[in-house]
Short mmCIF file of C-alpha atoms in Angstrom, two decimals:
data_model
loop_
_atom_site.label_atom_id
_atom_site.label_comp_id
_atom_site.label_asym_id
_atom_site.label_seq_id
_atom_site.Cartn_x
_atom_site.Cartn_y
_atom_site.Cartn_z
CA MET F 53 188.89 243.44 174.20
CA ILE F 54 186.32 240.68 173.92
CA GLY F 55 184.22 241.13 170.79
CA LEU F 56 180.82 239.98 172.00
CA HIS F 57 179.17 242.36 169.54
CA SER F 58 180.22 240.09 166.67
CA LEU F 59 178.36 237.01 167.96
CA ARG F 60 176.20 235.29 165.41
CA ARG F 61 173.93 233.48 167.87
CA ILE F 62 173.82 232.48 171.54
CA LEU F 63 172.75 228.86 171.99
CA VAL F 64 171.82 227.49 175.43
CA CYS F 65 172.00 223.80 176.24
CA THR F 66 169.51 222.99 179.00
CA ALA F 67 170.74 219.39 179.38
CA PRO F 68 173.05 219.08 182.42
CA THR F 69 176.74 219.34 181.52
CA ASP F 70 179.78 218.20 183.49
CA MET F 71 181.50 221.41 184.61
CA ARG F 72 184.88 219.65 184.79
CA LYS F 73 185.01 219.85 180.99
CA SER F 74 187.33 222.35 179.42
CA PHE F 75 187.89 223.41 175.81
CA ASP F 76 187.92 220.02 174.09
CA GLY F 77 185.15 218.58 176.27
CA LEU F 78 182.85 221.53 175.64
CA CYS F 79 183.59 221.36 171.90
CA GLY F 80 182.44 217.75 172.05
CA CYS F 81 179.25 218.86 173.80
CA VAL F 82 178.64 221.41 171.03
CA GLU F 83 178.88 218.66 168.43
CA GLN F 84 176.78 216.24 170.50
CA TYR F 85 173.96 218.54 171.65
CA PHE F 86 173.82 221.17 168.91
CA HIS F 87 175.18 219.22 165.92
CA ASP F 88 177.14 222.37 165.16
CA ASP F 89 180.72 223.45 164.55
CA PRO F 90 182.23 225.13 167.66
CA VAL F 91 184.36 227.51 165.55
CA ASN F 92 181.48 229.14 163.67
CA GLY F 93 181.26 232.29 165.83
CA ASN F 94 178.32 231.26 168.02
CA MET F 95 178.44 231.33 171.82
CA PHE F 96 177.44 228.06 173.47
CA VAL F 97 176.12 228.13 177.06
CA PHE F 98 176.09 225.10 179.40
CA PHE F 99 174.74 224.59 182.94
CA ASN F 100 175.45 221.92 185.54
CA ARG F 101 172.73 219.66 186.96
CA LYS F 102 172.09 221.87 190.03
CA ARG F 103 172.12 225.00 187.84
CA THR F 104 174.63 226.67 190.16
CA MET F 105 177.37 226.90 187.51
CA VAL F 106 177.46 228.10 183.92
CA LYS F 107 180.18 227.85 181.27
CA MET F 108 180.13 229.67 177.95
CA LEU F 109 182.30 228.66 175.01
CA LEU F 110 183.20 231.20 172.34
CA TRP F 111 185.53 231.12 169.31
CA ASP F 112 187.06 234.48 168.34
CA ARG F 113 188.98 233.67 165.10
CA SER F 114 192.23 232.88 166.91
CA GLY F 115 191.19 230.63 169.78
CA PHE F 116 188.55 229.61 172.27
CA TRP F 117 187.33 231.56 175.28
CA ILE F 118 185.62 229.93 178.25
CA PHE F 119 183.62 232.14 180.56
CA ALA F 120 182.51 230.56 183.83
CA LYS F 121 180.37 231.65 186.75
CA ARG F 122 179.55 229.85 189.99
CA LEU F 123 176.77 231.04 192.26
CA GLU F 124 177.33 231.03 196.00
CA SER F 125 173.57 230.83 196.60
CA GLY F 126 170.54 230.39 194.36
CA THR F 127 170.32 228.89 190.90
CA PHE F 128 170.26 229.99 187.28
CA SER F 129 166.85 229.81 185.61
CA PRO F 130 167.17 229.43 181.86
CA ARG F 131 163.99 228.91 179.87
CA LEU F 132 163.35 225.20 179.58
CA VAL F 133 161.53 225.29 176.26
CA ASN F 134 163.55 222.55 174.63
CA ARG F 135 166.99 221.02 174.86
CA ASN F 136 168.72 223.65 172.74
CA SER F 137 167.38 227.18 172.82
CA GLU F 138 168.57 230.34 171.14
CA VAL F 139 168.56 233.51 173.24
CA ASP F 140 169.64 237.06 172.60
CA MET F 141 172.20 238.98 174.64
CA ALA F 142 169.52 240.64 176.79
CA GLU F 143 168.05 237.26 177.79
CA LEU F 144 171.51 235.83 178.52
CA LEU F 145 172.34 238.79 180.77
CA CYS F 146 169.02 238.31 182.60
CA ILE F 147 169.78 234.62 183.15
CA LEU F 148 173.27 235.42 184.43
CA ASP F 149 171.83 238.14 186.68
CA GLY F 150 169.35 235.75 188.31
CA ILE F 151 166.12 236.75 186.60
CA ASP F 152 163.72 233.83 186.10
CA LEU F 153 162.60 234.13 182.49
CA ASP F 154 159.81 231.55 182.93
CA LYS F 155 158.05 233.94 185.31
CA SER F 156 158.63 237.05 183.27
CA TYR F 157 157.63 238.19 179.83
CA ARG F 158 158.91 240.60 177.25
CA LYS F 159 156.65 243.42 176.18
CA LYS F 160 156.01 243.76 172.48
CA ARG F 161 158.34 246.23 170.77
CA PHE F 162 158.50 247.62 167.28
CA SER F 163 160.70 245.68 164.92
CA ILE F 164 161.19 245.68 161.21
CA ALA F 165 159.74 242.45 159.85
CA LYS F 166 162.16 240.37 157.80
CA LYS F 167 160.92 239.42 154.37
CA THR F 168 161.20 235.75 153.55
#
């Protein structure tokens, strides 16, 4: 069973990535774009230039997982706020399902404020 519930963060790279890359190539992208360690428990999400393919890299304490999806028509529409964005699982599922987050908004919900 894939333990996606134990993810620390989901980080999206909006810079185009070569989808021919596999484990080592995507780990290099993590270090280059995020300046982060690929084995820290975060999920890293990459798109190709046309935004028709996505690859997600995840470390699960014993090895890497790569999840990939290729669209037969249409494109993915991640938020293009900056080069590296953090999203939650709900936003990632919307992106993968084809919902354009730039044209939608999230209604305000109750949350417990974190004390700093």
